[in-house]
Amino acid sequence: MAVNLYIPSESDIHPVAGVQIGAAEAGIRKANHRDLTVFRLAEGSSVAGVFTLNRFRAAPVQVCETHLAAGQGIRALVINTGNANAGTGESGLQAATQTCVELANILDIKPQQVLPFSTGVILEPLPLDRLVAALPQAVADTADNNWFMAAHSIMTTDTQPKIVSRRVALGNNTITITGISKGAGMIRPNMATMLGFLATDAGIAPELLTDMVRSIANLSFNRITVDGDTSTNDSFIVMATGQSAVRIESVSDPLYAPLYKALAEAATELAQKIVRDAEGATKFMTVHVEQAKTPEEALKVAYSVAQSPLVKTAFYASDPNLGRILCAIGYAGIADLDVSGVNLWLGDVMVASQGGRHPNYQEEDGQRVMQQAEIPMRIALGRGEASETVYTCDFSHEYVTINADYRS
Amino acid sequence: MAVNLYIPSESDIHPVAGVQIGAAEAGIRKANHRDLTVFRLAEGSSVAGVFTLNRFRAAPVQVCETHLAAGQGIRALVINTGNANAGTGESGLQAATQTCVELANILDIKPQQVLPFSTGVILEPLPLDRLVAALPQAVADTADNNWFMAAHSIMTTDTQPKIVSRRVALGNNTITITGISKGAGMIRPNMATMLGFLATDAGIAPELLTDMVRSIANLSFNRITVDGDTSTNDSFIVMATGQSAVRIESVSDPLYAPLYKALAEAATELAQKIVRDAEGATKFMTVHVEQAKTPEEALKVAYSVAQSPLVKTAFYASDPNLGRILCAIGYAGIADLDVSGVNLWLGDVMVASQGGRHPNYQEEDGQRVMQQAEIPMRIALGRGEASETVYTCDFSHEYVTINADYRS
């Protein structure tokens, strides 16, 4: 039961010139599910990505980094669900590499021009034979207008497809931005999220795109948390096919800023959709921390609150047990925090001032905000100018049910 | 439903000479519950404590530190449940101080000789009038043999009383060690736990006791986690009444080491009892990390695993989805961890070797260990000599139920 997750109708999704997508049933983990997705990219596309900082990086993440560094020009992506190909050692690396070799053979490109992605159960061998056997079908299926299907194909415990699509006027031209993501659990991205793919027909110089994708990830996928578990497979990819008339070579281009803004907004929407459809989520919470000394400090406090099981269960119950928020601020690791400077608002209700209960705070007011599906929280630390925002959800019985039964 | 939590019968609990305990119903939050407990200590007792590092330290914690520092000799403790007196600002501090003044008046001691403790809901004013009104009844009730009652009186969401009691031969004498604790939720002690009180009739020099209590807290209460939430009220107190023939002045005393060991074992048992009776716990897990470069590094990995909601829900379901453990090791924050050196055992079953699934690992073997109520986990990082152990529990529907309904 996703929280206010907007799903565009299929007819509102704009294909991106230079991107074709196909999918097939490989039976990686379960039958009767399109668990294998292939993206084909026009020659000359720029592709950049950011990946998990988990030390147990999945084999496909390692191969992605190698292939991006090879600089041969990425021409295809291959994504499987049902198996993360993580914690699989040397044989996992070989399986990810071989996946690229097989797809490259079919498409008549180099293996280094393929990026592989996997999501699913960790510590189980990837069934390479079944994956490879389904590749020709996925390639045969590729078409411009398959974004909606792809958003479904990459889902695991997601209940809804996550997709953004928009047309943006840039100067005298109009470009298209369309993207998909998946998430649901094991979500505290560290450089990127579980899987996010964003494409545009704008042209963007490769080095510039590399800088942009890092910066955009920091504004979007690196600002969400469901359960604090940074996955082994987090990957966020931006593809710029250059099939429109727009081409950006540097930050000094007057169209750079509006293009950056459009891509960042699309990425933020994709990231927020992951929170809205998080495992068991019934509420969407925005934790905004301001008056911090540094952005790092603001993030520490925001994540401490956003990840507290006690805060999250109180929100689930619509119980304004708001002392739990102060408690989480207090253990966020700011050794010299003077709590008498801390103020807290829930929506427009001032809950705590000068480190204690605000004199005018009434429990009914807190209760009213807690019952909303979208809950904004604002924490002022009273010690500086920095601010940061993190998006999270509540913690429900359903989260436990889903994760206790994930593999069955 | 506590996990293998041993409750001694009342007749097996040894009073500690020099300690008298009484309780009364103050109606702090709910009626018909002995929510106010008073300890009286013989003159000449040494008392030392460690307290939460949460920056939102509760008012009673701040008063405890002031009164311990005053060095007047602690003669009484007063403990209320139902209200944490935290996030209550200046008026909360006044309420905690006034509690000490009122009890001191009744006992004819100085206010600085009283330590106050509170546990319960944060951000609500302490009902001082009701508390003070019940003090005479609690004092009138004080007796040597009330430890069992006190273990009940300090409970909040605990389902079982937590109590240890033992007699220990030291040289030619025998001393008594008896203690109680409470926990249940908001448990990741940082210097101490929610509430732990340990008393002995051995005499211990005050400065020595101060050192001992810090070191013992680090071995016991600072090695448990339920939900990663470091409380505002964590307090661990050791009282040494000196009413036995044993008196220890320094670490060079031959009886120091066995006394330290006996106190540390009692504290560890009290701390483990908090995990065994944690909110919703159905399993007790020991996370042992070895071959780390430093103890800090071992702790980072141990807590990362012990606090992962995904690991904890898998244990709840007895589902050997053990890749989640590798994932949590990977995001523990060791930037240069070479995962190919990581080995993992569940009980006697080797699950992962050299960073991947162990060739001989069979899911049935993992399943067998997962079904146990007590699950030992061993993680070897392959990069040093340091090791640490952390105790935790699984994460169940019941945890969500308890914490969604805590205040109702």
GROMACS .gro file of N, CA and C in nm, chain A residues 87-146:
model
  180
   87GLY      N    1   2.795  -1.143  -0.265
   87GLY     CA    2   2.848  -1.244  -0.174
   87GLY      C    3   2.873  -1.375  -0.248
   88THR      N    4   2.906  -1.361  -0.376
   88THR     CA    5   2.920  -1.480  -0.461
   88THR      C    6   3.064  -1.499  -0.509
   89GLY      N    7   3.154  -1.414  -0.461
   89GLY     CA    8   3.297  -1.434  -0.488
   89GLY      C    9   3.334  -1.432  -0.635
   90GLU      N   10   3.441  -1.506  -0.668
   90GLU     CA   11   3.499  -1.505  -0.802
   90GLU      C   12   3.401  -1.559  -0.907
   91SER      N   13   3.325  -1.663  -0.870
   91SER     CA   14   3.232  -1.721  -0.968
   91SER      C   15   3.120  -1.622  -1.000
   92GLY      N   16   3.084  -1.539  -0.902
   92GLY     CA   17   2.983  -1.437  -0.928
   92GLY      C   18   3.033  -1.333  -1.027
   93LEU      N   19   3.161  -1.294  -1.011
   93LEU     CA   20   3.221  -1.199  -1.105
   93LEU      C   21   3.223  -1.257  -1.247
   94GLN      N   22   3.260  -1.385  -1.256
   94GLN     CA   23   3.262  -1.449  -1.388
   94GLN      C   24   3.123  -1.451  -1.450
   95ALA      N   25   3.022  -1.478  -1.366
   95ALA     CA   26   2.885  -1.484  -1.418
   95ALA      C   27   2.841  -1.348  -1.471
   96ALA      N   28   2.875  -1.241  -1.396
   96ALA     CA   29   2.836  -1.106  -1.440
   96ALA      C   30   2.908  -1.071  -1.570
   97THR      N   31   3.037  -1.106  -1.578
   97THR     CA   32   3.115  -1.077  -1.699
   97THR      C   33   3.060  -1.155  -1.818
   98GLN      N   34   3.029  -1.282  -1.793
   98GLN     CA   35   2.980  -1.367  -1.902
   98GLN      C   36   2.845  -1.318  -1.954
   99THR      N   37   2.762  -1.264  -1.863
   99THR     CA   38   2.635  -1.206  -1.905
   99THR      C   39   2.660  -1.096  -2.009
  100CYS      N   40   2.761  -1.015  -1.985
  100CYS     CA   41   2.794  -0.906  -2.077
  100CYS      C   42   2.846  -0.961  -2.209
  101VAL      N   43   2.928  -1.064  -2.201
  101VAL     CA   44   2.983  -1.125  -2.323
  101VAL      C   45   2.870  -1.178  -2.410
  102GLU      N   46   2.776  -1.246  -2.348
  102GLU     CA   47   2.667  -1.308  -2.426
  102GLU      C   48   2.578  -1.201  -2.490
  103LEU      N   49   2.545  -1.096  -2.414
  103LEU     CA   50   2.460  -0.991  -2.471
  103LEU      C   51   2.536  -0.916  -2.581
  104ALA      N   52   2.666  -0.894  -2.558
  104ALA     CA   53   2.747  -0.824  -2.659
  104ALA      C   54   2.750  -0.904  -2.789
  105ASN      N   55   2.758  -1.036  -2.778
  105ASN     CA   56   2.758  -1.120  -2.899
  105ASN      C   57   2.629  -1.102  -2.978
  106ILE      N   58   2.519  -1.101  -2.907
  106ILE     CA   59   2.389  -1.087  -2.975
  106ILE      C   60   2.379  -0.950  -3.043
  107LEU      N   61   2.428  -0.847  -2.974
  107LEU     CA   62   2.411  -0.710  -3.025
  107LEU      C   63   2.527  -0.664  -3.114
  108ASP      N   64   2.628  -0.751  -3.127
  108ASP     CA   65   2.747  -0.718  -3.207
  108ASP      C   66   2.816  -0.591  -3.153
  109ILE      N   67   2.834  -0.587  -3.023
  109ILE     CA   68   2.911  -0.480  -2.960
  109ILE      C   69   3.018  -0.546  -2.872
  110LYS      N   70   3.098  -0.464  -2.801
  110LYS     CA   71   3.201  -0.521  -2.714
  110LYS      C   72   3.143  -0.548  -2.575
  111PRO      N   73   3.191  -0.649  -2.506
  111PRO     CA   74   3.141  -0.675  -2.369
  111PRO      C   75   3.155  -0.553  -2.278
  112GLN      N   76   3.262  -0.473  -2.298
  112GLN     CA   77   3.282  -0.355  -2.213
  112GLN      C   78   3.179  -0.246  -2.240
  113GLN      N   79   3.098  -0.265  -2.344
  113GLN     CA   80   2.992  -0.168  -2.373
  113GLN      C   81   2.859  -0.207  -2.307
  114VAL      N   82   2.864  -0.311  -2.223
  114VAL     CA   83   2.742  -0.357  -2.154
  114VAL      C   84   2.758  -0.335  -2.004
  115LEU      N   85   2.652  -0.283  -1.938
  115LEU     CA   86   2.650  -0.272  -1.792
  115LEU      C   87   2.549  -0.371  -1.735
  116PRO      N   88   2.593  -0.458  -1.640
  116PRO     CA   89   2.501  -0.556  -1.581
  116PRO      C   90   2.450  -0.508  -1.444
  117PHE      N   91   2.327  -0.544  -1.410
  117PHE     CA   92   2.265  -0.511  -1.281
  117PHE      C   93   2.187  -0.632  -1.231
  118SER      N   94   2.195  -0.655  -1.100
  118SER     CA   95   2.120  -0.765  -1.040
  118SER      C   96   2.056  -0.717  -0.912
  119THR      N   97   1.940  -0.770  -0.878
  119THR     CA   98   1.876  -0.737  -0.750
  119THR      C   99   1.795  -0.858  -0.705
  120GLY      N  100   1.804  -0.889  -0.576
  120GLY     CA  101   1.733  -1.006  -0.524
  120GLY      C  102   1.806  -1.063  -0.404
  121VAL      N  103   1.805  -1.193  -0.391
  121VAL     CA  104   1.865  -1.258  -0.274
  121VAL      C  105   2.017  -1.257  -0.285
  122ILE      N  106   2.082  -1.227  -0.171
  122ILE     CA  107   2.228  -1.225  -0.161
  122ILE      C  108   2.278  -1.365  -0.123
  123LEU      N  109   2.400  -1.400  -0.164
  123LEU     CA  110   2.469  -1.521  -0.119
  123LEU      C  111   2.419  -1.646  -0.192
  124GLU      N  112   2.352  -1.628  -0.305
  124GLU     CA  113   2.311  -1.745  -0.384
  124GLU      C  114   2.370  -1.732  -0.524
  125PRO      N  115   2.415  -1.845  -0.582
  125PRO     CA  116   2.477  -1.838  -0.716
  125PRO      C  117   2.376  -1.791  -0.820
  126LEU      N  118   2.423  -1.706  -0.911
  126LEU     CA  119   2.337  -1.659  -1.021
  126LEU      C  120   2.316  -1.775  -1.120
  127PRO      N  121   2.191  -1.807  -1.154
  127PRO     CA  122   2.167  -1.914  -1.253
  127PRO      C  123   2.194  -1.861  -1.394
  128LEU      N  124   2.324  -1.859  -1.429
  128LEU     CA  125   2.369  -1.796  -1.553
  128LEU      C  126   2.303  -1.858  -1.676
  129ASP      N  127   2.289  -1.992  -1.676
  129ASP     CA  128   2.234  -2.060  -1.795
  129ASP      C  129   2.095  -2.008  -1.828
  130ARG      N  130   2.011  -1.998  -1.725
  130ARG     CA  131   1.874  -1.954  -1.750
  130ARG      C  132   1.872  -1.808  -1.797
  131LEU      N  133   1.961  -1.727  -1.737
  131LEU     CA  134   1.967  -1.587  -1.776
  131LEU      C  135   2.008  -1.574  -1.923
  132VAL      N  136   2.115  -1.643  -1.959
  132VAL     CA  137   2.167  -1.634  -2.096
  132VAL      C  138   2.065  -1.687  -2.196
  133ALA      N  139   1.994  -1.793  -2.158
  133ALA     CA  140   1.897  -1.852  -2.251
  133ALA      C  141   1.785  -1.754  -2.285
  134ALA      N  142   1.756  -1.661  -2.192
  134ALA     CA  143   1.644  -1.568  -2.215
  134ALA      C  144   1.688  -1.439  -2.285
  135LEU      N  145   1.819  -1.419  -2.301
  135LEU     CA  146   1.867  -1.293  -2.360
  135LEU      C  147   1.812  -1.267  -2.501
  136PRO      N  148   1.814  -1.368  -2.589
  136PRO     CA  149   1.764  -1.339  -2.726
  136PRO      C  150   1.619  -1.292  -2.725
  137GLN      N  151   1.536  -1.348  -2.639
  137GLN     CA  152   1.396  -1.307  -2.633
  137GLN      C  153   1.384  -1.161  -2.586
  138ALA      N  154   1.465  -1.126  -2.483
  138ALA     CA  155   1.460  -0.988  -2.433
  138ALA      C  156   1.504  -0.890  -2.542
  139VAL      N  157   1.608  -0.929  -2.617
  139VAL     CA  158   1.656  -0.840  -2.724
  139VAL      C  159   1.552  -0.829  -2.834
  140ALA      N  160   1.488  -0.941  -2.868
  140ALA     CA  161   1.387  -0.939  -2.975
  140ALA      C  162   1.269  -0.851  -2.937
  141ASP      N  163   1.250  -0.835  -2.806
  141ASP     CA  164   1.135  -0.760  -2.753
  141ASP      C  165   1.160  -0.609  -2.750
  142THR      N  166   1.284  -0.565  -2.772
  142THR     CA  167   1.316  -0.424  -2.748
  142THR      C  168   1.236  -0.330  -2.838
  143ALA      N  169   1.188  -0.223  -2.776
  143ALA     CA  170   1.110  -0.122  -2.847
  143ALA      C  171   1.121   0.010  -2.771
  144ASP      N  172   1.082   0.118  -2.836
  144ASP     CA  173   1.090   0.251  -2.776
  144ASP      C  174   0.996   0.267  -2.657
  145ASN      N  175   0.879   0.205  -2.667
  145ASN     CA  176   0.770   0.238  -2.576
  145ASN      C  177   0.751   0.134  -2.465
  146ASN      N  178   0.861   0.075  -2.419
  146ASN     CA  179   0.851  -0.031  -2.318
  146ASN      C  180   0.888   0.016  -2.177
   0.00000   0.00000   0.00000
